[in-house]
Amino acid sequence: MSNPKAYAELTTLIKRAHALGTVGELLGWDEQVNLPPGAGEQRAQQQAALAEAAHAAASDARIGGALATLEADAAGLSDDQRVVAKHARKDYDRATKLPAEFVREKAAQDSRGYHAWAKARAADDFGGYAPVLAKNLELATREAGYLGWGGREYDYMVDKHDPGMTAAVIGRLFGELKRELVPLVREIAASKVKPRDDALRGFSTEGQRQFLREVTERLGFDYNRGRIDVSLHPFCSGTGSDVRMTTRLKEQEPLDSLFSSIHETGHGMYEQGLRADELGTPLGQNAGMAVHESQSRLWENQVARSRGFWRHFEPRLRELFPTQTAGVSTDELYLAINAVHPTLIRVDADEVTYNLHIILRFELEKKLFTGELAVADLPAAWRASAQELLGLTPPNDREGVLQDVHWSGGSFGYFPSYCLGNMLAAQLWYRALALRPALEEDFARGDFTWLLGWLRENIHTQGRRYDALELARRVTGEELSPKSLLRYLRERYGALYLR
Ligand code: ZN
């Protein structure tokens, strides 16, 4: 018989800590969407005060007490309670095992790191950034040590974003993917079929807003429990019944805003699909970044770049933009939607090439942690790797090692999630098709309810119960692997470029 009083106390306290965390997210959203330019300093103070309160709530000694009581009688816990206790223990240890002095040092370094990176990138000066990177690596190594991951520092960084994942597993999956993806990208790049770069121009932002609102609502985003606004970089934050997405609108690049909105909608529908009765406990939280990305990528790519999807939405696009689409045939539109152009910049990469950008970053950051690669040698290693994987050599570090913000704030181990998410998305896609072969016929009718319902049941409402590897096994009946992703890329892009 478990201790109901200890369990109730545990969930009350972790829900409170979670609620404070969501307030911080809301302040962050507001900062990027609404904040008056002169309010930056005041907002930084509000954020710092809130972060302190949130940390105090997450490290409340009563959480430790309740956990100890429950763990002493673990056999008495139900399955659900065991999931909650297991993850609450992990969160509690992360909140309490870092010395206060270290937390202060890291916070100061994160903010310094961001500014040093922005400056170095603008000046194309890796030398100015190298000491920051070295310091961030040292802090990451110390953090792993405090939490008992000494000797497995990079695994710790990976586990922070994707519980249960390890560098060895990722290395094997990425190796298999790389072998077949590099030649596929070369073949497509050499294809005589070229999308028209100038096909879609002059789309009013008002019309784009209207179209993306109709699309995302039809896919299943609940605007009664979320909203979409404009920010410099699109993102999605919030959870449960208050999900905040953003997009950006460019008149000359209507597909950019549409597809980034659909991507964020995938994230948003995942958060909206979590169990409301468990909001703030591990049963009502997402399962990590790879699973999150699998949801955004599935809707953005497998669904919204399909013929079925466009059979439904193309007439509406032409109705809203009659002059802009007049000279563009259905096939030209579809090719523009599925354009492939190898590029040096990750955030501009198409769906096929994108994975190679991630493999590059994973291989380098792993070597930084094992000591096989010194920070000073990073720019040269980046150039060599870009040539090997993408067939392109960056002419400067701005288009090479200085392009991403992640490492400046110590976010190592984050990049692999994107590619793991792509693998899981493709695997889920083929499983969904096996269960419902006429899925694209649903899309052509504007009906996305079966797919969303299936994801709700198998992924969203499971919370943190299963990690990405276990989820893949349970939902698709197969181990996570790049096989489905390669099959999908060959089927969709082979049909367009390699006829
Ligand atoms: Zn995403």
Short mmCIF file of C-alpha atoms and ligand atoms in Angstrom, two decimals:
data_model
loop_
_atom_site.label_atom_id
_atom_site.label_comp_id
_atom_site.label_asym_id
_atom_site.label_seq_id
_atom_site.Cartn_x
_atom_site.Cartn_y
_atom_site.Cartn_z
CA MET A 1 0.00 0.00 0.00
CA SER A 2 1.59 3.24 -1.08
CA ASN A 3 1.45 6.39 0.97
CA PRO A 4 -1.37 8.52 -0.50
CA LYS A 5 -0.46 11.52 1.64
CA ALA A 6 3.16 11.58 0.42
CA TYR A 7 2.02 11.15 -3.18
CA ALA A 8 -0.49 14.00 -2.92
CA GLU A 9 2.14 16.22 -1.36
CA LEU A 10 4.63 15.35 -4.10
CA THR A 11 2.25 16.17 -6.96
CA THR A 12 1.06 19.39 -5.33
CA LEU A 13 4.64 20.60 -4.96
CA ILE A 14 5.86 19.62 -8.43
CA LYS A 15 2.76 21.14 -10.04
CA ARG A 16 3.52 24.40 -8.22
CA ALA A 17 7.14 24.38 -9.46
CA HIS A 18 5.93 23.62 -12.97
CA ALA A 19 3.41 26.48 -12.84
CA LEU A 20 6.20 28.92 -11.96
CA GLY A 21 8.22 27.55 -14.88
CA THR A 22 5.34 28.21 -17.26
CA VAL A 23 5.12 31.81 -16.01
CA GLY A 24 8.79 32.18 -16.97
CA GLU A 25 7.97 30.87 -20.45
CA LEU A 26 5.16 33.37 -20.73
CA LEU A 27 7.53 36.22 -19.81
CA GLY A 28 9.94 34.92 -22.45
CA TRP A 29 7.17 34.82 -25.07
CA ASP A 30 6.12 38.34 -24.15
CA GLU A 31 9.70 39.52 -24.43
CA GLN A 32 9.92 38.36 -28.03
CA VAL A 33 6.43 39.42 -29.10
CA ASN A 34 5.35 42.52 -27.17
CA LEU A 35 8.08 44.03 -25.03
CA PRO A 36 8.65 47.79 -25.44
CA PRO A 37 12.28 48.35 -26.50
CA GLY A 38 13.13 50.22 -23.30
CA ALA A 39 11.88 47.47 -20.98
CA GLY A 40 14.72 44.96 -21.49
CA GLU A 41 16.51 45.60 -18.20
CA GLN A 42 13.30 45.51 -16.17
CA ARG A 43 12.31 42.25 -17.81
CA ALA A 44 15.72 40.75 -17.04
CA GLN A 45 15.13 41.54 -13.35
CA GLN A 46 11.65 40.03 -13.44
CA GLN A 47 13.03 36.90 -15.09
CA ALA A 48 15.84 36.59 -12.55
CA ALA A 49 13.45 36.97 -9.59
CA LEU A 50 11.07 34.42 -11.05
CA ALA A 51 13.85 31.98 -11.87
CA GLU A 52 14.95 32.13 -8.24
CA ALA A 53 11.41 31.43 -7.02
CA ALA A 54 11.01 28.60 -9.53
CA HIS A 55 14.30 27.05 -8.46
CA ALA A 56 13.33 27.31 -4.80
CA ALA A 57 10.02 25.59 -5.56
CA ALA A 58 11.70 22.80 -7.55
CA SER A 59 14.27 22.17 -4.81
CA ASP A 60 11.81 22.37 -1.88
CA ALA A 61 13.04 19.87 0.72
CA ARG A 62 9.47 18.58 1.14
CA ILE A 63 9.73 17.13 -2.40
CA GLY A 64 12.79 15.19 -1.26
CA GLY A 65 10.91 14.03 1.85
CA ALA A 66 7.86 12.85 -0.10
CA LEU A 67 10.07 11.06 -2.63
CA ALA A 68 12.00 9.29 0.13
CA THR A 69 8.73 8.08 1.67
CA LEU A 70 7.41 6.81 -1.67
CA GLU A 71 10.70 5.19 -2.66
CA ALA A 72 10.86 3.31 0.66
CA ASP A 73 7.65 1.54 -0.37
CA ALA A 74 8.08 1.47 -4.15
CA ALA A 75 6.25 -1.85 -4.51
CA GLY A 76 3.08 -0.14 -3.33
CA LEU A 77 3.05 2.38 -6.16
CA SER A 78 0.74 2.09 -9.16
CA ASP A 79 2.26 2.21 -12.65
CA ASP A 80 1.32 5.86 -13.06
CA GLN A 81 2.69 6.77 -9.65
CA ARG A 82 5.95 5.00 -10.44
CA VAL A 83 6.35 7.09 -13.61
CA VAL A 84 5.74 10.26 -11.64
CA ALA A 85 8.14 9.33 -8.82
CA LYS A 86 10.90 8.26 -11.20
CA HIS A 87 10.92 11.50 -13.20
CA ALA A 88 10.29 13.70 -10.17
CA ARG A 89 13.44 12.17 -8.63
CA LYS A 90 15.46 13.04 -11.72
CA ASP A 91 14.14 16.62 -11.76
CA TYR A 92 14.68 17.04 -8.05
CA ASP A 93 18.27 15.82 -8.22
CA ARG A 94 18.98 18.22 -11.09
CA ALA A 95 17.52 21.08 -9.07
CA THR A 96 19.34 20.27 -5.83
CA LYS A 97 22.70 18.73 -6.67
CA LEU A 98 24.28 21.77 -8.27
CA PRO A 99 26.07 24.05 -5.77
CA ALA A 100 24.59 27.57 -5.63
CA GLU A 101 27.98 29.01 -6.54
CA PHE A 102 28.03 26.92 -9.73
CA VAL A 103 24.50 27.96 -10.70
CA ARG A 104 25.45 31.65 -10.33
CA GLU A 105 28.62 31.17 -12.35
CA LYS A 106 26.75 29.36 -15.12
CA ALA A 107 23.97 31.97 -15.36
CA ALA A 108 26.50 34.77 -15.70
CA GLN A 109 28.48 32.79 -18.27
CA ASP A 110 25.33 32.02 -20.34
CA SER A 111 24.55 35.67 -20.74
CA ARG A 112 28.19 36.62 -21.44
CA GLY A 113 28.41 33.74 -23.90
CA TYR A 114 25.47 34.94 -25.94
CA HIS A 115 26.88 38.44 -26.34
CA ALA A 116 30.38 37.18 -27.11
CA TRP A 117 28.95 34.88 -29.79
CA ALA A 118 26.83 37.64 -31.38
CA LYS A 119 29.87 39.92 -31.51
CA ALA A 120 32.20 37.23 -32.85
CA ARG A 121 29.71 36.22 -35.52
CA ALA A 122 29.24 39.82 -36.70
CA ALA A 123 33.02 40.30 -36.91
CA ASP A 124 33.71 36.76 -38.23
CA ASP A 125 36.15 36.39 -35.33
CA PHE A 126 36.32 32.83 -33.98
CA GLY A 127 39.32 33.79 -31.85
CA GLY A 128 37.09 36.09 -29.77
CA TYR A 129 34.61 33.26 -29.20
CA ALA A 130 37.02 30.40 -28.47
CA PRO A 131 37.60 31.21 -24.76
CA VAL A 132 33.81 31.29 -24.19
CA LEU A 133 33.42 27.91 -25.80
CA ALA A 134 36.26 26.47 -23.73
CA LYS A 135 34.66 27.83 -20.55
CA ASN A 136 31.26 26.43 -21.54
CA LEU A 137 32.79 23.00 -22.04
CA GLU A 138 34.43 23.18 -18.65
CA LEU A 139 31.13 24.15 -16.99
CA ALA A 140 29.27 21.36 -18.78
CA THR A 141 31.88 18.86 -17.59
CA ARG A 142 31.59 20.09 -14.00
CA GLU A 143 27.79 19.97 -14.16
CA ALA A 144 27.88 16.36 -15.35
CA GLY A 145 30.23 15.55 -12.47
CA TYR A 146 27.92 17.06 -9.83
CA LEU A 147 25.09 14.90 -11.13
CA GLY A 148 27.09 11.69 -11.11
CA TRP A 149 27.83 11.45 -14.83
CA GLY A 150 31.62 11.86 -14.49
CA GLY A 151 33.33 10.16 -17.44
CA ARG A 152 30.09 10.25 -19.47
CA GLU A 153 29.80 14.01 -19.84
CA TYR A 154 28.48 14.08 -23.39
CA ASP A 155 25.91 11.39 -22.59
CA TYR A 156 24.73 13.63 -19.77
CA MET A 157 24.27 16.55 -22.17
CA VAL A 158 22.32 14.31 -24.57
CA ASP A 159 20.18 12.88 -21.76
CA LYS A 160 19.21 16.39 -20.64
CA HIS A 161 17.36 16.87 -23.93
CA ASP A 162 16.50 13.26 -24.72
CA PRO A 163 16.19 11.00 -21.70
CA GLY A 164 17.59 7.53 -22.31
CA MET A 165 19.54 8.46 -25.44
CA THR A 166 23.33 8.02 -25.56
CA ALA A 167 26.15 9.18 -27.82
CA ALA A 168 26.80 5.55 -28.81
CA VAL A 169 23.22 5.00 -29.99
CA ILE A 170 23.16 8.32 -31.86
CA GLY A 171 26.56 7.60 -33.42
CA ARG A 172 25.29 4.29 -34.79
CA LEU A 173 22.01 5.74 -36.14
CA PHE A 174 23.71 8.76 -37.70
CA GLY A 175 26.42 6.56 -39.24
CA GLU A 176 23.76 4.44 -40.98
CA LEU A 177 21.92 7.54 -42.15
CA LYS A 178 25.05 9.26 -43.43
CA ARG A 179 26.11 6.33 -45.61
CA GLU A 180 22.99 6.58 -47.77
CA LEU A 181 22.06 10.23 -47.37
CA VAL A 182 25.31 11.78 -48.64
CA PRO A 183 25.03 10.11 -52.07
CA LEU A 184 21.29 10.85 -52.25
CA VAL A 185 21.89 14.58 -51.67
CA ARG A 186 24.62 14.55 -54.37
CA GLU A 187 22.26 12.87 -56.83
CA ILE A 188 19.49 15.38 -56.20
CA ALA A 189 21.89 18.33 -56.43
CA ALA A 190 23.03 17.05 -59.83
CA SER A 191 19.47 16.57 -61.10
CA LYS A 192 18.34 18.51 -64.18
CA VAL A 193 15.03 19.18 -62.41
CA LYS A 194 15.31 22.60 -60.74
CA PRO A 195 12.58 24.34 -58.76
CA ARG A 196 11.78 27.87 -59.95
CA ASP A 197 13.29 30.23 -57.39
CA ASP A 198 11.05 33.08 -58.50
CA ALA A 199 7.78 31.15 -58.53
CA LEU A 200 6.18 32.68 -55.45
CA ARG A 201 6.61 36.41 -54.90
CA GLY A 202 4.65 39.35 -53.54
CA PHE A 203 2.31 37.57 -51.12
CA SER A 204 0.69 40.17 -48.85
CA THR A 205 1.31 39.46 -45.19
CA GLU A 206 -2.43 39.89 -44.51
CA GLY A 207 -3.26 37.14 -47.01
CA GLN A 208 -0.53 34.91 -45.59
CA ARG A 209 -1.89 35.33 -42.08
CA GLN A 210 -5.35 34.36 -43.29
CA PHE A 211 -4.06 31.28 -45.12
CA LEU A 212 -1.83 29.97 -42.35
CA ARG A 213 -4.58 30.48 -39.79
CA GLU A 214 -6.99 28.43 -41.91
CA VAL A 215 -4.36 25.72 -42.48
CA THR A 216 -3.23 25.38 -38.86
CA GLU A 217 -6.80 25.41 -37.57
CA ARG A 218 -7.76 22.69 -40.03
CA LEU A 219 -4.78 20.57 -38.98
CA GLY A 220 -6.18 20.65 -35.46
CA PHE A 221 -4.54 23.47 -33.53
CA ASP A 222 -7.10 24.68 -30.98
CA TYR A 223 -7.20 28.49 -31.04
CA ASN A 224 -9.40 28.45 -27.99
CA ARG A 225 -6.34 27.14 -26.10
CA GLY A 226 -3.55 28.88 -27.95
CA ARG A 227 -2.59 31.68 -30.29
CA ILE A 228 -0.13 32.68 -32.98
CA ASP A 229 1.77 35.98 -33.12
CA VAL A 230 4.73 37.43 -34.96
CA SER A 231 8.36 37.37 -33.77
CA LEU A 232 11.81 37.57 -35.32
CA HIS A 233 12.43 33.81 -34.99
CA PRO A 234 9.44 31.45 -34.93
CA PHE A 235 9.00 29.36 -31.78
CA CYS A 236 6.36 27.62 -29.69
CA SER A 237 6.06 27.86 -25.92
CA GLY A 238 3.50 27.14 -23.26
CA THR A 239 1.55 23.98 -22.62
CA GLY A 240 -1.92 22.55 -21.92
CA SER A 241 -4.59 25.16 -22.52
CA ASP A 242 -2.24 28.08 -23.15
CA VAL A 243 0.07 27.43 -26.08
CA ARG A 244 1.82 30.38 -27.72
CA MET A 245 3.22 30.01 -31.22
CA THR A 246 4.94 32.62 -33.33
CA THR A 247 5.71 33.01 -37.00
CA ARG A 248 7.40 35.57 -39.25
CA LEU A 249 5.94 36.92 -42.49
CA LYS A 250 7.96 37.72 -45.61
CA GLU A 251 6.20 38.88 -48.78
CA GLN A 252 8.81 37.27 -51.03
CA GLU A 253 8.96 33.98 -49.11
CA PRO A 254 5.42 32.86 -48.36
CA LEU A 255 6.44 29.22 -47.98
CA ASP A 256 8.85 30.14 -45.17
CA SER A 257 6.10 31.52 -42.95
CA LEU A 258 3.64 28.79 -43.90
CA PHE A 259 5.96 25.87 -43.19
CA SER A 260 7.46 27.36 -40.05
CA SER A 261 3.90 27.92 -38.78
CA ILE A 262 2.97 24.32 -39.54
CA HIS A 263 6.16 23.18 -37.79
CA GLU A 264 5.25 25.16 -34.66
CA THR A 265 1.68 23.87 -34.94
CA GLY A 266 3.05 20.32 -34.63
CA HIS A 267 4.81 21.34 -31.41
CA GLY A 268 1.70 23.18 -30.25
CA MET A 269 -0.70 20.30 -30.86
CA TYR A 270 1.61 18.01 -28.87
CA GLU A 271 1.49 20.38 -25.89
CA GLN A 272 -2.29 20.80 -26.28
CA GLY A 273 -2.66 17.01 -26.38
CA LEU A 274 -0.98 16.34 -23.03
CA ARG A 275 -3.23 15.08 -20.24
CA ALA A 276 -5.03 18.05 -18.67
CA ASP A 277 -5.61 16.20 -15.38
CA GLU A 278 -1.86 15.65 -15.02
CA LEU A 279 -0.70 19.12 -16.08
CA GLY A 280 2.64 19.73 -14.39
CA THR A 281 3.36 16.13 -13.40
CA PRO A 282 5.56 13.87 -15.58
CA LEU A 283 2.38 12.19 -16.91
CA GLY A 284 1.34 15.54 -18.39
CA GLN A 285 4.69 16.65 -19.77
CA ASN A 286 6.40 16.06 -23.11
CA ALA A 287 8.83 13.17 -23.55
CA GLY A 288 11.86 15.21 -24.66
CA MET A 289 13.14 17.09 -27.66
CA ALA A 290 13.39 14.22 -30.14
CA VAL A 291 9.76 13.27 -29.59
CA HIS A 292 8.78 16.95 -29.74
CA GLU A 293 10.60 17.38 -33.04
CA SER A 294 8.99 14.21 -34.39
CA GLN A 295 5.63 15.91 -33.94
CA SER A 296 6.61 19.21 -35.57
CA ARG A 297 8.41 17.49 -38.45
CA LEU A 298 5.65 14.99 -39.14
CA TRP A 299 3.11 17.77 -39.72
CA GLU A 300 5.54 20.07 -41.48
CA ASN A 301 7.06 17.50 -43.82
CA GLN A 302 5.30 14.17 -44.22
CA VAL A 303 1.86 15.79 -44.05
CA ALA A 304 2.18 19.33 -45.41
CA ARG A 305 4.55 18.52 -48.28
CA SER A 306 2.32 15.67 -49.53
CA ARG A 307 0.21 15.70 -52.69
CA GLY A 308 -2.92 14.94 -50.70
CA PHE A 309 -2.46 17.98 -48.48
CA TRP A 310 -2.07 20.25 -51.51
CA ARG A 311 -5.02 18.74 -53.33
CA HIS A 312 -7.04 20.26 -50.53
CA PHE A 313 -5.24 23.58 -49.97
CA GLU A 314 -4.05 24.57 -53.45
CA PRO A 315 -7.44 25.94 -54.60
CA ARG A 316 -7.68 28.11 -51.48
CA LEU A 317 -4.12 29.41 -51.98
CA ARG A 318 -5.00 30.38 -55.56
CA GLU A 319 -8.22 32.00 -54.40
CA LEU A 320 -6.39 34.18 -51.86
CA PHE A 321 -3.49 34.99 -54.23
CA PRO A 322 -4.91 34.87 -57.77
CA THR A 323 -2.33 37.11 -59.50
CA GLN A 324 0.70 35.77 -57.62
CA THR A 325 -0.11 32.15 -58.53
CA ALA A 326 -1.46 32.78 -62.05
CA GLY A 327 1.73 31.79 -63.88
CA VAL A 328 2.56 28.84 -61.61
CA SER A 329 1.37 25.36 -62.56
CA THR A 330 0.36 22.76 -59.99
CA ASP A 331 3.57 20.83 -60.62
CA GLU A 332 5.72 23.98 -60.31
CA LEU A 333 4.01 24.82 -57.04
CA TYR A 334 4.60 21.31 -55.72
CA LEU A 335 8.26 21.43 -56.74
CA ALA A 336 8.71 24.82 -55.03
CA ILE A 337 7.21 23.29 -51.87
CA ASN A 338 9.71 20.45 -52.09
CA ALA A 339 12.73 22.44 -53.26
CA VAL A 340 16.16 20.97 -52.45
CA HIS A 341 19.23 23.23 -52.43
CA PRO A 342 22.31 22.17 -50.44
CA THR A 343 23.35 25.23 -48.41
CA LEU A 344 25.96 26.05 -45.77
CA ILE A 345 23.38 27.42 -43.33
CA ARG A 346 21.44 24.93 -41.22
CA VAL A 347 18.35 27.08 -40.67
CA ASP A 348 17.99 27.58 -44.44
CA ALA A 349 18.42 23.90 -45.23
CA ASP A 350 15.76 21.81 -46.99
CA GLU A 351 14.32 18.67 -45.50
CA VAL A 352 16.77 16.33 -47.26
CA THR A 353 20.03 18.16 -46.54
CA TYR A 354 19.06 19.25 -43.02
CA ASN A 355 20.06 15.97 -41.44
CA LEU A 356 23.64 16.30 -42.70
CA HIS A 357 23.96 19.63 -40.86
CA ILE A 358 22.98 17.84 -37.66
CA ILE A 359 25.36 14.93 -38.19
CA LEU A 360 28.19 17.44 -38.66
CA ARG A 361 27.44 19.18 -35.36
CA PHE A 362 27.00 15.92 -33.45
CA GLU A 363 30.33 14.53 -34.63
CA LEU A 364 32.19 17.70 -33.67
CA GLU A 365 30.62 18.30 -30.27
CA LYS A 366 31.14 14.68 -29.28
CA LYS A 367 34.85 15.03 -30.07
CA LEU A 368 35.03 18.25 -28.05
CA PHE A 369 33.90 16.28 -25.01
CA THR A 370 36.19 13.30 -25.53
CA GLY A 371 39.14 15.62 -26.10
CA GLU A 372 39.74 14.31 -29.64
CA LEU A 373 39.17 17.84 -30.90
CA ALA A 374 40.55 21.06 -29.37
CA VAL A 375 38.44 24.23 -29.45
CA ALA A 376 41.16 26.00 -31.46
CA ASP A 377 40.91 23.35 -34.21
CA LEU A 378 37.11 23.58 -34.50
CA PRO A 379 36.88 25.98 -37.50
CA ALA A 380 39.13 23.78 -39.66
CA ALA A 381 37.32 20.62 -38.58
CA TRP A 382 34.01 22.29 -39.44
CA ARG A 383 35.21 23.21 -42.93
CA ALA A 384 36.51 19.71 -43.61
CA SER A 385 33.27 18.17 -42.38
CA ALA A 386 31.07 20.53 -44.43
CA GLN A 387 33.03 19.56 -47.53
CA GLU A 388 32.73 15.85 -46.74
CA LEU A 389 29.02 15.90 -45.92
CA LEU A 390 27.54 18.78 -47.93
CA GLY A 391 30.08 19.09 -50.69
CA LEU A 392 30.48 22.76 -49.74
CA THR A 393 33.25 24.64 -47.92
CA PRO A 394 32.32 27.73 -45.90
CA PRO A 395 34.25 30.79 -47.14
CA ASN A 396 34.32 32.17 -43.56
CA ASP A 397 33.43 31.10 -40.01
CA ARG A 398 30.23 33.13 -40.03
CA GLU A 399 28.86 30.62 -42.52
CA GLY A 400 30.63 27.82 -40.66
CA VAL A 401 31.24 27.27 -36.97
CA LEU A 402 29.85 30.65 -35.85
CA GLN A 403 26.38 30.24 -37.38
CA ASP A 404 24.46 28.70 -34.46
CA VAL A 405 23.62 30.18 -31.08
CA HIS A 406 23.33 26.85 -29.16
CA TRP A 407 26.89 26.32 -27.90
CA SER A 408 27.19 29.94 -26.74
CA GLY A 409 24.72 29.17 -23.93
CA GLY A 410 26.22 25.77 -23.17
CA SER A 411 23.48 23.87 -25.04
CA PHE A 412 25.56 20.87 -26.07
CA GLY A 413 23.75 17.65 -26.95
CA TYR A 414 20.72 19.53 -28.26
CA PHE A 415 21.37 19.26 -32.02
CA PRO A 416 20.91 15.47 -32.34
CA SER A 417 17.24 15.83 -31.27
CA TYR A 418 16.37 17.43 -34.60
CA CYS A 419 17.59 14.50 -36.65
CA LEU A 420 16.32 11.85 -34.23
CA GLY A 421 12.95 13.62 -34.49
CA ASN A 422 13.09 13.32 -38.28
CA MET A 423 13.77 9.58 -38.00
CA LEU A 424 10.91 9.07 -35.57
CA ALA A 425 8.56 11.20 -37.69
CA ALA A 426 9.19 9.06 -40.78
CA GLN A 427 8.77 5.87 -38.76
CA LEU A 428 5.47 7.12 -37.34
CA TRP A 429 4.35 8.13 -40.82
CA TYR A 430 4.76 4.63 -42.27
CA ARG A 431 3.10 3.08 -39.24
CA ALA A 432 0.15 5.46 -39.65
CA LEU A 433 -0.06 4.59 -43.37
CA ALA A 434 -0.01 0.88 -42.57
CA LEU A 435 -2.94 1.36 -40.21
CA ARG A 436 -4.78 3.74 -42.54
CA PRO A 437 -3.64 3.35 -46.16
CA ALA A 438 -6.03 6.07 -47.40
CA LEU A 439 -4.48 8.72 -45.16
CA GLU A 440 -3.66 11.07 -48.03
CA GLU A 441 -7.27 10.74 -49.23
CA ASP A 442 -8.28 12.09 -45.82
CA PHE A 443 -5.91 15.03 -46.35
CA ALA A 444 -7.31 15.70 -49.82
CA ARG A 445 -10.72 16.11 -48.15
CA GLY A 446 -9.19 18.43 -45.56
CA ASP A 447 -9.59 15.80 -42.86
CA PHE A 448 -6.66 15.41 -40.46
CA THR A 449 -8.60 14.06 -37.51
CA TRP A 450 -7.57 10.40 -37.78
CA LEU A 451 -3.86 11.22 -37.73
CA LEU A 452 -4.16 13.68 -34.85
CA GLY A 453 -6.31 11.25 -32.88
CA TRP A 454 -3.75 8.48 -33.37
CA LEU A 455 -0.90 10.72 -32.20
CA ARG A 456 -2.95 11.90 -29.23
CA GLU A 457 -3.59 8.38 -28.08
CA ASN A 458 -0.14 6.92 -28.70
CA ILE A 459 2.20 9.84 -28.05
CA HIS A 460 0.66 12.95 -26.50
CA THR A 461 -1.30 11.41 -23.64
CA GLN A 462 1.63 9.17 -22.68
CA GLY A 463 3.56 12.13 -21.21
CA ARG A 464 7.04 11.12 -20.09
CA ARG A 465 6.06 7.48 -19.55
CA TYR A 466 8.29 6.24 -22.42
CA ASP A 467 11.50 7.71 -23.78
CA ALA A 468 12.01 8.14 -27.53
CA LEU A 469 13.51 4.69 -28.06
CA GLU A 470 10.77 2.91 -26.11
CA LEU A 471 8.07 5.00 -27.78
CA ALA A 472 9.36 4.05 -31.25
CA ARG A 473 9.33 0.37 -30.26
CA ARG A 474 5.83 0.48 -28.80
CA VAL A 475 4.09 2.64 -31.39
CA THR A 476 5.77 1.44 -34.58
CA GLY A 477 6.77 -2.10 -33.56
CA GLU A 478 10.37 -1.39 -34.62
CA GLU A 479 13.55 -0.06 -33.10
CA LEU A 480 14.28 3.57 -33.91
CA SER A 481 16.35 3.60 -37.10
CA PRO A 482 17.03 5.77 -40.17
CA LYS A 483 15.41 3.20 -42.50
CA SER A 484 12.01 4.90 -42.71
CA LEU A 485 13.52 8.35 -43.11
CA LEU A 486 15.68 7.16 -46.01
CA ARG A 487 12.73 5.38 -47.59
CA TYR A 488 10.57 8.48 -47.27
CA LEU A 489 13.22 10.84 -48.69
CA ARG A 490 13.87 8.47 -51.61
CA GLU A 491 10.16 8.08 -52.34
CA ARG A 492 9.18 11.71 -52.13
CA TYR A 493 12.27 13.40 -53.55
CA GLY A 494 13.28 10.59 -55.90
CA ALA A 495 9.90 10.93 -57.61
CA LEU A 496 10.53 14.64 -58.15
CA TYR A 497 14.25 14.82 -58.92
CA LEU A 498 15.48 11.41 -60.02
CA ARG A 499 12.98 10.41 -62.69
ZN ZN B 1 11.02 22.45 -33.75
#
